[in-house]
PDB file of C-alpha atoms in Angstrom:
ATOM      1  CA  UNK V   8     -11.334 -43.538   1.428  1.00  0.00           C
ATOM      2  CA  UNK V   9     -10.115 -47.089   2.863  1.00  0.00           C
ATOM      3  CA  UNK V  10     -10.462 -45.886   6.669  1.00  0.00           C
ATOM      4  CA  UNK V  11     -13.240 -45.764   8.942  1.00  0.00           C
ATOM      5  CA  UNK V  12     -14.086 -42.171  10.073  1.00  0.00           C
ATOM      6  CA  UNK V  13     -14.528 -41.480  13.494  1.00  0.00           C
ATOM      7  CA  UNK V  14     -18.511 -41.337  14.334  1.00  0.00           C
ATOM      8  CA  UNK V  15     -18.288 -37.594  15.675  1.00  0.00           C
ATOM      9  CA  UNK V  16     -16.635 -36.381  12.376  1.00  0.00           C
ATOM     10  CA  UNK V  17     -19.053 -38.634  10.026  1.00  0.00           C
ATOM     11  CA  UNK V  18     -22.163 -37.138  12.161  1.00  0.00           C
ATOM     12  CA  UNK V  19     -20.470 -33.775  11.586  1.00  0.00           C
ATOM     13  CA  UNK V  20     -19.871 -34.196   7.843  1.00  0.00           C
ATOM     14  CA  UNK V  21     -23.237 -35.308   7.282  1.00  0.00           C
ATOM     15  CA  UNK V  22     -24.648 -32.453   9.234  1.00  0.00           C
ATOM     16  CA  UNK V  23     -22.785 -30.227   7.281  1.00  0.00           C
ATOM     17  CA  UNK V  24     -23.839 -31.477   4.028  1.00  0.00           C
ATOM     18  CA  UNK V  25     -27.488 -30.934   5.330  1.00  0.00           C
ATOM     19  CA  UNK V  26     -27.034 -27.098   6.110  1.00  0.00           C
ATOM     20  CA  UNK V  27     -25.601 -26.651   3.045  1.00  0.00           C
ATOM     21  CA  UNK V  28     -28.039 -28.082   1.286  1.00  0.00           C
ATOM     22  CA  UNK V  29     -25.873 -30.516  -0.757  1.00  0.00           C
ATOM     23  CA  UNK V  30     -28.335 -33.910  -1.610  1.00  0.00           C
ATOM     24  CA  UNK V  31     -25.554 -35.576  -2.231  1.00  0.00           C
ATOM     25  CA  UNK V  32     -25.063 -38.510  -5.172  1.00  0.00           C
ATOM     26  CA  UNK V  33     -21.280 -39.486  -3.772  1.00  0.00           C
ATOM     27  CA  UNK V  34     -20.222 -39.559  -0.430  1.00  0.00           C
ATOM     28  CA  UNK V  35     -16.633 -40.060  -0.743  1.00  0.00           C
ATOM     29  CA  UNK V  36     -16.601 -36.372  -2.059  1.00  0.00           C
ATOM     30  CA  UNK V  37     -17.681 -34.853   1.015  1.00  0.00           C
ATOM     31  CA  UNK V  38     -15.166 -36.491   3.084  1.00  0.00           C
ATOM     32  CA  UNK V  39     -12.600 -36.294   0.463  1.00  0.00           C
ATOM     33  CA  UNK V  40     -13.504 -32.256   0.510  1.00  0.00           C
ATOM     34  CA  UNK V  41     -13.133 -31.806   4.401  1.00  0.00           C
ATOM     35  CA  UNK V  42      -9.717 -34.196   4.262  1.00  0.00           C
ATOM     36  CA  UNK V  43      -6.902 -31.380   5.463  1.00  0.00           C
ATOM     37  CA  UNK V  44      -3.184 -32.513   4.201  1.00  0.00           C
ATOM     38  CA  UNK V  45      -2.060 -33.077   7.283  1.00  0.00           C
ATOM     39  CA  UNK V  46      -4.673 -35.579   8.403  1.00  0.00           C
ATOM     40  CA  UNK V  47      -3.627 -37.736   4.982  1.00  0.00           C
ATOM     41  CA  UNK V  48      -0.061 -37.599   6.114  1.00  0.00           C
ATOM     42  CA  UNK V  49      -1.314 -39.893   9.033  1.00  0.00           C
ATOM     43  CA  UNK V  50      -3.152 -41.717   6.663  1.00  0.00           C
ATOM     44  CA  UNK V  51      -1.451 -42.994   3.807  1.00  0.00           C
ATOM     45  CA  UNK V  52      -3.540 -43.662   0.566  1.00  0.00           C
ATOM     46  CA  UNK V  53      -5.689 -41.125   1.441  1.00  0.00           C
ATOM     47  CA  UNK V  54      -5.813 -37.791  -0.679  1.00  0.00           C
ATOM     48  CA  UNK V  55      -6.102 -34.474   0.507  1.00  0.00           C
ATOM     49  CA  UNK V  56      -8.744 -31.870  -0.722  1.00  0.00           C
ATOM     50  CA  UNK V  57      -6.506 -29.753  -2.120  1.00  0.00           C
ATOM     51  CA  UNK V  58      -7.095 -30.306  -6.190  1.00  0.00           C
ATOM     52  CA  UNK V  59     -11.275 -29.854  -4.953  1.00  0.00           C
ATOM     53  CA  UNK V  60      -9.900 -26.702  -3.337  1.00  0.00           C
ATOM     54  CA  UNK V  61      -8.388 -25.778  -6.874  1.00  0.00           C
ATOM     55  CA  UNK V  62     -11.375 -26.910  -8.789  1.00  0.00           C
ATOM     56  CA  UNK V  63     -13.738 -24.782  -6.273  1.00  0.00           C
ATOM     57  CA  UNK V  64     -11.849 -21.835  -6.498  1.00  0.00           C
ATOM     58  CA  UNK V  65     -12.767 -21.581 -10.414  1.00  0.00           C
ATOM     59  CA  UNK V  66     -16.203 -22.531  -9.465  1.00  0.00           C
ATOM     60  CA  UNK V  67     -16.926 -19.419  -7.211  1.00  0.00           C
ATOM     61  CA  UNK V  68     -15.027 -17.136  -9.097  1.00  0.00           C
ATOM     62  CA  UNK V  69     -17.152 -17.804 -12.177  1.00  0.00           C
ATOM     63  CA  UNK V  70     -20.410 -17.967 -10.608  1.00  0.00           C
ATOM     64  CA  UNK V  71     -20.051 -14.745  -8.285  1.00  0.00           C
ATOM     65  CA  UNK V  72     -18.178 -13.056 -11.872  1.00  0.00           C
ATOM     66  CA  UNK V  73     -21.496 -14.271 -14.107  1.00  0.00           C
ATOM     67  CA  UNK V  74     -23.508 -12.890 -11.592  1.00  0.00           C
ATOM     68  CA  UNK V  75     -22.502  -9.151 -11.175  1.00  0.00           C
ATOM     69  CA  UNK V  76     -21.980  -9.402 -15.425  1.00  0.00           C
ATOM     70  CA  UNK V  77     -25.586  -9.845 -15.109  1.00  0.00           C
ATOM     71  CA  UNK V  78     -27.269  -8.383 -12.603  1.00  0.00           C
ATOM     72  CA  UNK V  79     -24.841  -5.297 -12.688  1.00  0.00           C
ATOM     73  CA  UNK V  80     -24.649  -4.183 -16.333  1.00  0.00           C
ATOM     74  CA  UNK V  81     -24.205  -0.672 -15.614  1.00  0.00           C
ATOM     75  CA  UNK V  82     -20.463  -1.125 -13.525  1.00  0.00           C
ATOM     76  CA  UNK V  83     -17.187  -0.928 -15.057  1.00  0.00           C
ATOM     77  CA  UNK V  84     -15.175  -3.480 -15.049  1.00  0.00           C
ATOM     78  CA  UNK V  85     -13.185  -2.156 -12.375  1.00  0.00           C
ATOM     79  CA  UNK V  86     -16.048  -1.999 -10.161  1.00  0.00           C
ATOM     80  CA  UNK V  87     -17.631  -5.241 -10.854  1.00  0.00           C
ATOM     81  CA  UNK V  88     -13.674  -6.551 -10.028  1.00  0.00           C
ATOM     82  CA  UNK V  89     -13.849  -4.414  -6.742  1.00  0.00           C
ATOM     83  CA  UNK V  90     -17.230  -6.526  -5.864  1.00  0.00           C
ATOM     84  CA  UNK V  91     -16.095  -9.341  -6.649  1.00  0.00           C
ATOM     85  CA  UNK V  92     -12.792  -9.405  -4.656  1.00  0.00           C
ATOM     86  CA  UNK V  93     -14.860  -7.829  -1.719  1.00  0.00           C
ATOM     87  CA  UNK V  94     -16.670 -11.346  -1.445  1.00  0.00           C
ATOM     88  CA  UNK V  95     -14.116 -13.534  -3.116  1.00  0.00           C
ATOM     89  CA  UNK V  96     -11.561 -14.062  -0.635  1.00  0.00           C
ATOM     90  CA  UNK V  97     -10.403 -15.641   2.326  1.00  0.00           C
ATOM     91  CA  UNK V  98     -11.662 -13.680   4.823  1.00  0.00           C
ATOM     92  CA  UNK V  99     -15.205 -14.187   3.524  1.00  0.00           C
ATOM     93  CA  UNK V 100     -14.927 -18.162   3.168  1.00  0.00           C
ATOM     94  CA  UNK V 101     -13.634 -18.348   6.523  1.00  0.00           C
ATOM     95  CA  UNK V 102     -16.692 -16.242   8.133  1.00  0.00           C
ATOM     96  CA  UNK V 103     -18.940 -17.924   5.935  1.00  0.00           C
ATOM     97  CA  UNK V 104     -17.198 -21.407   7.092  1.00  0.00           C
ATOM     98  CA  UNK V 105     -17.444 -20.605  10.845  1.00  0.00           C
ATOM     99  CA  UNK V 106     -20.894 -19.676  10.768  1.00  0.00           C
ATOM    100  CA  UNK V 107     -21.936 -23.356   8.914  1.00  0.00           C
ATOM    101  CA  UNK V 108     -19.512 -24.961  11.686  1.00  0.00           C
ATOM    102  CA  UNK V 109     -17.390 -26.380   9.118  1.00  0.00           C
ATOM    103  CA  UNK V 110     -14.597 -27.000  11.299  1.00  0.00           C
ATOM    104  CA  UNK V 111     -15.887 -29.673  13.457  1.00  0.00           C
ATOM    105  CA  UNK V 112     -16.327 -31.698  10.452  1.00  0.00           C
ATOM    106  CA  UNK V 113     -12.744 -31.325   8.814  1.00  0.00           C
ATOM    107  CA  UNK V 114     -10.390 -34.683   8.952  1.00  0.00           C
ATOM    108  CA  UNK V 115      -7.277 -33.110  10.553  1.00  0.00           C
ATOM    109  CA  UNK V 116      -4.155 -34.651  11.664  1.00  0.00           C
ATOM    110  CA  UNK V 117      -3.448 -34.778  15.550  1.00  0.00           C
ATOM    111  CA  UNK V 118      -0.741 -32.109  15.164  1.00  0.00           C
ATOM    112  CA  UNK V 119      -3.077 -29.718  13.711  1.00  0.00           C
ATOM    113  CA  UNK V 120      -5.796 -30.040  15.603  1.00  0.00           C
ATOM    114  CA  UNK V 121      -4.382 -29.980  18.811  1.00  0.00           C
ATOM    115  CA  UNK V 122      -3.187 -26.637  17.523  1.00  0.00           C
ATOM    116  CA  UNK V 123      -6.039 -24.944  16.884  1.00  0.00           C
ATOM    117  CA  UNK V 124      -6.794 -26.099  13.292  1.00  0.00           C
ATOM    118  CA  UNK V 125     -10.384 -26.174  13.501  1.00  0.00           C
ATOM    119  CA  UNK V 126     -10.696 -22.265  13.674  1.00  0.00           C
ATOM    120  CA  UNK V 127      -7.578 -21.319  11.473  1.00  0.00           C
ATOM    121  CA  UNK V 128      -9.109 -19.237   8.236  1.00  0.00           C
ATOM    122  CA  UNK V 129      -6.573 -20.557   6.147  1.00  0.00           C
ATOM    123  CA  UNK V 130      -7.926 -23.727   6.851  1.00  0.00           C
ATOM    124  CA  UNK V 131     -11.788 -22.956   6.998  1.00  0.00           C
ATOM    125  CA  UNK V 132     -11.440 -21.071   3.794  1.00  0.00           C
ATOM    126  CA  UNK V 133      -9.390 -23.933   1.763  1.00  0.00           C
ATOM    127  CA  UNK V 134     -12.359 -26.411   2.590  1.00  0.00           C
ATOM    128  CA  UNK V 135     -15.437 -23.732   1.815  1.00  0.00           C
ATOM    129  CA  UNK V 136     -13.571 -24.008  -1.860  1.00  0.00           C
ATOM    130  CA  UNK V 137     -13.216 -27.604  -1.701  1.00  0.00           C
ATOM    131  CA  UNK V 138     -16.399 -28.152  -0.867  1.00  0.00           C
ATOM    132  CA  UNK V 139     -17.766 -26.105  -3.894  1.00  0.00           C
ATOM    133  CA  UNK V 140     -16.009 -28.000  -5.844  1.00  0.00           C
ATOM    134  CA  UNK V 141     -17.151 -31.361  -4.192  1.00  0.00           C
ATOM    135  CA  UNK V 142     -20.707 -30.405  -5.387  1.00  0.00           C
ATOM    136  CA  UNK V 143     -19.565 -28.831  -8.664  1.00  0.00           C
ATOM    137  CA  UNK V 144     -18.208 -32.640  -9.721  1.00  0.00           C
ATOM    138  CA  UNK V 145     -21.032 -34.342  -7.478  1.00  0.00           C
ATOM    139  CA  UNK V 146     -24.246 -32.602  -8.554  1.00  0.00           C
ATOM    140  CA  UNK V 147     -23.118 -30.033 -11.344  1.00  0.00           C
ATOM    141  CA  UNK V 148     -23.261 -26.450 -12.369  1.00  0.00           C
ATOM    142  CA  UNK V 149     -26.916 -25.329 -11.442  1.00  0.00           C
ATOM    143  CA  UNK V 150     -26.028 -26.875  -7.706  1.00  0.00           C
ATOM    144  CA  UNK V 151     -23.525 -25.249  -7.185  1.00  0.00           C
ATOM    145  CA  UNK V 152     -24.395 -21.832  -8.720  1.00  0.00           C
ATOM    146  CA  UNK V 153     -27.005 -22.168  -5.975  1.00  0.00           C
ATOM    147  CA  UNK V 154     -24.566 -23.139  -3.324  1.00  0.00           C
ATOM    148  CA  UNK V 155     -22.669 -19.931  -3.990  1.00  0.00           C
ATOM    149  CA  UNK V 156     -25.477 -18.161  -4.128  1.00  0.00           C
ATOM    150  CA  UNK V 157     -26.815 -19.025  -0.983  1.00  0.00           C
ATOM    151  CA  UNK V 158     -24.072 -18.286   0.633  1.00  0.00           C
ATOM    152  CA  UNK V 159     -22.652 -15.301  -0.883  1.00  0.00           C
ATOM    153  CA  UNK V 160     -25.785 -13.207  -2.092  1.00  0.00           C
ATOM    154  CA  UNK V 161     -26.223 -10.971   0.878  1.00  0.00           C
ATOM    155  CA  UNK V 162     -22.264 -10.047   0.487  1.00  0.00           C
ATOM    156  CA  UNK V 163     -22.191  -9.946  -2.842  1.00  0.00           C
ATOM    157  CA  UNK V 164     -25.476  -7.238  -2.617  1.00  0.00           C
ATOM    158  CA  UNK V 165     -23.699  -5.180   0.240  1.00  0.00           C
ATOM    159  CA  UNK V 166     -20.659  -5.153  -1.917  1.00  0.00           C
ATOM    160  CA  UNK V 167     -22.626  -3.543  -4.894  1.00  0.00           C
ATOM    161  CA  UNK V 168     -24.669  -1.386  -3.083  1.00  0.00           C
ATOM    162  CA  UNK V 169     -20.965   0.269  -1.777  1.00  0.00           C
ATOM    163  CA  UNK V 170     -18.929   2.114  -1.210  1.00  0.00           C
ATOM    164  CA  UNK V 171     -16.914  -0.971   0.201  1.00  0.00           C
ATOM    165  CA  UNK V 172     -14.253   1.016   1.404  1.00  0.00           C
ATOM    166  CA  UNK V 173     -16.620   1.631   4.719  1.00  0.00           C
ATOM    167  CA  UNK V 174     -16.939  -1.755   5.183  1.00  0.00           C
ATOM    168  CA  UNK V 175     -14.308  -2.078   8.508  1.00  0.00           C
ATOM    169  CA  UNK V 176     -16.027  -5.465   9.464  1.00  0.00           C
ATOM    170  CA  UNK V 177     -14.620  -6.974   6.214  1.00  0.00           C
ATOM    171  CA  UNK V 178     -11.334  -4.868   6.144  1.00  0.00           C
ATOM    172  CA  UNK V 179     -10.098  -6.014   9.787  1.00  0.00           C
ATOM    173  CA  UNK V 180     -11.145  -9.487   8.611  1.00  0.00           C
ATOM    174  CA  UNK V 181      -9.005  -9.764   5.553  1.00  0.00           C
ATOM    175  CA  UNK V 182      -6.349  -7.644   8.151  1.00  0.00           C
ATOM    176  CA  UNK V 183      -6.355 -10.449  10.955  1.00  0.00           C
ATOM    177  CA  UNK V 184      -7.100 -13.414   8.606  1.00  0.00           C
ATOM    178  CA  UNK V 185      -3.598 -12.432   6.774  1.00  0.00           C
ATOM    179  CA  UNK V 186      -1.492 -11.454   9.598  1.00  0.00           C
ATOM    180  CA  UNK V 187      -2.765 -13.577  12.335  1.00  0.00           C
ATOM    181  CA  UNK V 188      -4.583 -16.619  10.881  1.00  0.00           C
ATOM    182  CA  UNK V 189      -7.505 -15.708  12.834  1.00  0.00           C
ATOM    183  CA  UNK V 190     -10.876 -14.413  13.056  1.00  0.00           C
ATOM    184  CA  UNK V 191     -11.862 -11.309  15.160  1.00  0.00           C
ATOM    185  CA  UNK V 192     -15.079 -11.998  17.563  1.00  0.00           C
ATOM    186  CA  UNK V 193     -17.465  -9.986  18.222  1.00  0.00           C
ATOM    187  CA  UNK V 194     -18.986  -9.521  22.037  1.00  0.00           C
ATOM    188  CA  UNK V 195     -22.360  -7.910  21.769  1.00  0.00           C
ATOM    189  CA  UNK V 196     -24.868  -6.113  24.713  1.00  0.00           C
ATOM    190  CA  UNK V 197     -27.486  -4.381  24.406  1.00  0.00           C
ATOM    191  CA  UNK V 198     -29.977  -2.084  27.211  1.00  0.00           C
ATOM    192  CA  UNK V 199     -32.726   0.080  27.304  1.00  0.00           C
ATOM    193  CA  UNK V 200     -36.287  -0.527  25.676  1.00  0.00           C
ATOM    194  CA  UNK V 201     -36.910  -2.526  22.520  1.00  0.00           C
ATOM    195  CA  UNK V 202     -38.034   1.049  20.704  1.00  0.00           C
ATOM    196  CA  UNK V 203     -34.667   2.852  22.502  1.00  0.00           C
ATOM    197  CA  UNK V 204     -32.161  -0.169  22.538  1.00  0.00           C
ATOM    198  CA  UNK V 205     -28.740   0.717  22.163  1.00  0.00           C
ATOM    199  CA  UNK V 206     -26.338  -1.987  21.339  1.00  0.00           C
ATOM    200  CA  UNK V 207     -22.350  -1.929  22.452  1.00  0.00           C
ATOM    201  CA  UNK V 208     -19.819  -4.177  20.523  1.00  0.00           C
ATOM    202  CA  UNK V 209     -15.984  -5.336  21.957  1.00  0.00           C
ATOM    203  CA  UNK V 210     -14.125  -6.768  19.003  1.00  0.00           C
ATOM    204  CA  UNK V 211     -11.849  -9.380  20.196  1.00  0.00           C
ATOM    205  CA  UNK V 212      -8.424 -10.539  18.524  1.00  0.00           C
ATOM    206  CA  UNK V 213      -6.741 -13.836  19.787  1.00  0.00           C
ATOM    207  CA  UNK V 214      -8.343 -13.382  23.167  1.00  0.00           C
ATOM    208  CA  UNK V 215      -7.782  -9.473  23.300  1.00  0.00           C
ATOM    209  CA  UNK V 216     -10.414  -6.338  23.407  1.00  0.00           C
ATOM    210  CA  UNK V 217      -9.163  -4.486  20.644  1.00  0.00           C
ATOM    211  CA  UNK V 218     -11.695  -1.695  19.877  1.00  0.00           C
ATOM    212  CA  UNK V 219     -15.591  -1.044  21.231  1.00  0.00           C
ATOM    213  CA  UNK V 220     -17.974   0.531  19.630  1.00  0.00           C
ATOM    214  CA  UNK V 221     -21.930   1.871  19.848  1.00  0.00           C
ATOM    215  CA  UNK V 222     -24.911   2.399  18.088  1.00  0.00           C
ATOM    216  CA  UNK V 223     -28.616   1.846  17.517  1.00  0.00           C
ATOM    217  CA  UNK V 224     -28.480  -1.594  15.692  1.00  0.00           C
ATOM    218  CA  UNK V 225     -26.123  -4.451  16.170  1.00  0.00           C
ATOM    219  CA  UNK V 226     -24.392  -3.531  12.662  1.00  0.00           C
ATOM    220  CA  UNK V 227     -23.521  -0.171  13.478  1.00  0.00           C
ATOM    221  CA  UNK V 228     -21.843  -1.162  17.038  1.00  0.00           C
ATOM    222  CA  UNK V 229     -19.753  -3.939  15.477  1.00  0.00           C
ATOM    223  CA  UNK V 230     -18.867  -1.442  12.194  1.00  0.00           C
ATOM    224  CA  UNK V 231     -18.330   1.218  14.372  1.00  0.00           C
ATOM    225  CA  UNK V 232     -15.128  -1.688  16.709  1.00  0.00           C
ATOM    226  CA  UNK V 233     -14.261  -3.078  13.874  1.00  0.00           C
ATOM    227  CA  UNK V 234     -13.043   0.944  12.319  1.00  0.00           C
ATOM    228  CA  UNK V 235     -11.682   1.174  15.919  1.00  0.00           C
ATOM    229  CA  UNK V 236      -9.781  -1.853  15.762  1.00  0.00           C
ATOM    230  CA  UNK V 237      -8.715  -1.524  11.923  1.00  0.00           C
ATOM    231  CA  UNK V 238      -7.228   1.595  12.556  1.00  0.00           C
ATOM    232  CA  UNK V 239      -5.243   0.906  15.363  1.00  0.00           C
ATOM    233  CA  UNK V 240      -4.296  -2.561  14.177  1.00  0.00           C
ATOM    234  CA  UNK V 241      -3.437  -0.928  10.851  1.00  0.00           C
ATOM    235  CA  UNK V 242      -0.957   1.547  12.072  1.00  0.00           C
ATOM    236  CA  UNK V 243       0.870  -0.385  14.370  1.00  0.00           C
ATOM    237  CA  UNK V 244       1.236  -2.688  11.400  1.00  0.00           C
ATOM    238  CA  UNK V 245       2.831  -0.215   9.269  1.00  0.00           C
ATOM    239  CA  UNK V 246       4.742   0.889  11.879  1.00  0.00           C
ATOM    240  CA  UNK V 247       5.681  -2.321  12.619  1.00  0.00           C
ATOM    241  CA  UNK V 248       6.734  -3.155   8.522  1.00  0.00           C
ATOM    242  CA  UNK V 249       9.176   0.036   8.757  1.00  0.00           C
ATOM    243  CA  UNK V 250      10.861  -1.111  12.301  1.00  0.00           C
ATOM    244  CA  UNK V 251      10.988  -4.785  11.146  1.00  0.00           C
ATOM    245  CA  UNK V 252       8.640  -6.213  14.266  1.00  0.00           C
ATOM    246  CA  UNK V 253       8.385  -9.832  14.501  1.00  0.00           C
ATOM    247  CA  UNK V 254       4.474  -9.795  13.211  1.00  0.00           C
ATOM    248  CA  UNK V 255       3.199 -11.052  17.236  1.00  0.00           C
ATOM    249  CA  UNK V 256      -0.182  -9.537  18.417  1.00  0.00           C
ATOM    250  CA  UNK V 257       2.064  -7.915  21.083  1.00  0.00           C
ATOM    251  CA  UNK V 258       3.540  -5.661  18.638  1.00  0.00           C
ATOM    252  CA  UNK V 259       0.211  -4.336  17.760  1.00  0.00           C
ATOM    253  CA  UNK V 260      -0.288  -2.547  20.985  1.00  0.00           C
ATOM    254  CA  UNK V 261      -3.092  -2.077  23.237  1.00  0.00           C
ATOM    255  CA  UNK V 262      -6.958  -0.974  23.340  1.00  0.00           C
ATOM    256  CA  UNK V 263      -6.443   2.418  24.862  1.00  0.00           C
ATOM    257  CA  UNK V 264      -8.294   2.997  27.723  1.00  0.00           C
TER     258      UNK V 264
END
């Protein structure tokens, strides 16, 4: 790309590649997929990863559609549409992105990152698709049909398997992702005996305890915060839509107590 890259973010890159199992052919296409806009506008000559972004948008979309076709041929085509847009959004990339630490190794401009760029879904998201596409041109179809795979399967079951509408992990995701640019994090404990452990899950948004919840497994304790934080998250939002509220967490209210 013309420019040295620091050593942390080439380490990172290269890291990244390995987790995702990417053996790759060109390595100009995995920086060129983690290069944000904003670090190319400090960088002139360099091009941002926003036409791989297009590219890997089609990509998943056509490999996660072929699949359900497939493996689903009793679903209508609303249904296999439902699945599909349960695990084909921006939400999911981000999650997916934070949990392969993508944003260490994204090229961002000093603006950005000082701002907290690294963890913005927007952000995470945009390079998950740009990196799909990055192995699309780099290794072809079958690669990244596997990539997606990989990294979408278990969703992409869960979504099937239904009804998704139950799903409040997902649905205070796509709720926080869209009006805060965030992800919510989850705070897990757990006592008593291994064949008696209960677990207890705080859901956090942008530093605040927004709903707890309880339950014999992990899942169910974070399902059952995540409905308690939807809920409340999702009527103050309405409420705030017909008062005209500027859109701040504050407006949202507090985790009764």
């Amino acid at each position: 790309m013309g420019l040295p890259l620091e050593a942390e973010r080439l380490e990172a890159q290269e890291d990244l590649a390995g987790r995702l199992g990417w053996e790759i052919r060109d390595h100009s296409l995995l920086s060129h997929a983690l290069s944000h806009r904003s670090w190319c506008a400090e960088n002139l000559g360099t091009n941002s990863n926003e036409r791989l972004e297009f590219l890997g948008d089609a990509v998943l979309g056509l490999v996660v559609t072929v699949h359900l076709y497939q493996t689903y041929p009793d679903m209508s085509e609303g249904e296999l549409a439902k699945v599909r847009a349960s695990v084909v959004n921006s939400a999911a990339l981000a999650e997916i992105a934070v949990e392969l630490g993508v944003g260490e190794a994204v090229l961002l401009g000093k603006g950005e990152d000082q701002s907290g760029g690294r963890e913005k879904p927007s952000i995470l998201a945009d390079a998950m698709e740009a990196l799909i596409g990055a192995v699309y041109i780099d290794r072809g179809w079958e690669a990244s049909d596997q990539l997606v795979m990989r990294l979408l399967g278990e969703r992409i079951e869960a979504g099937a398997a239904g009804p998704g509408g139950q799903d409040y992990k997902t649905r205070l995701q796509e709720l926080c992702a869209r009006s805060f640019d965030q992800l919510p994090i989850y705070l897990v404990t757990d006592e008593g005996p291994d064949h008696a452990k209960e677990f207890e899950a705080v859901v956090e948004v942008l530093g605040s305890a927004r709903g707890v919840g309880r339950g014999r497994s992990k899942k169910q304790a974070e399902q059952a915060a995540a409905r308690q934080a939807w809920e409340a998250l999702r009527t103050s939002a309405d409420s705030k839509a017909s008062t005209g509220a500027s859109g701040r967490l504050s407006d949202f209210g507090g985790m009764e107590q």
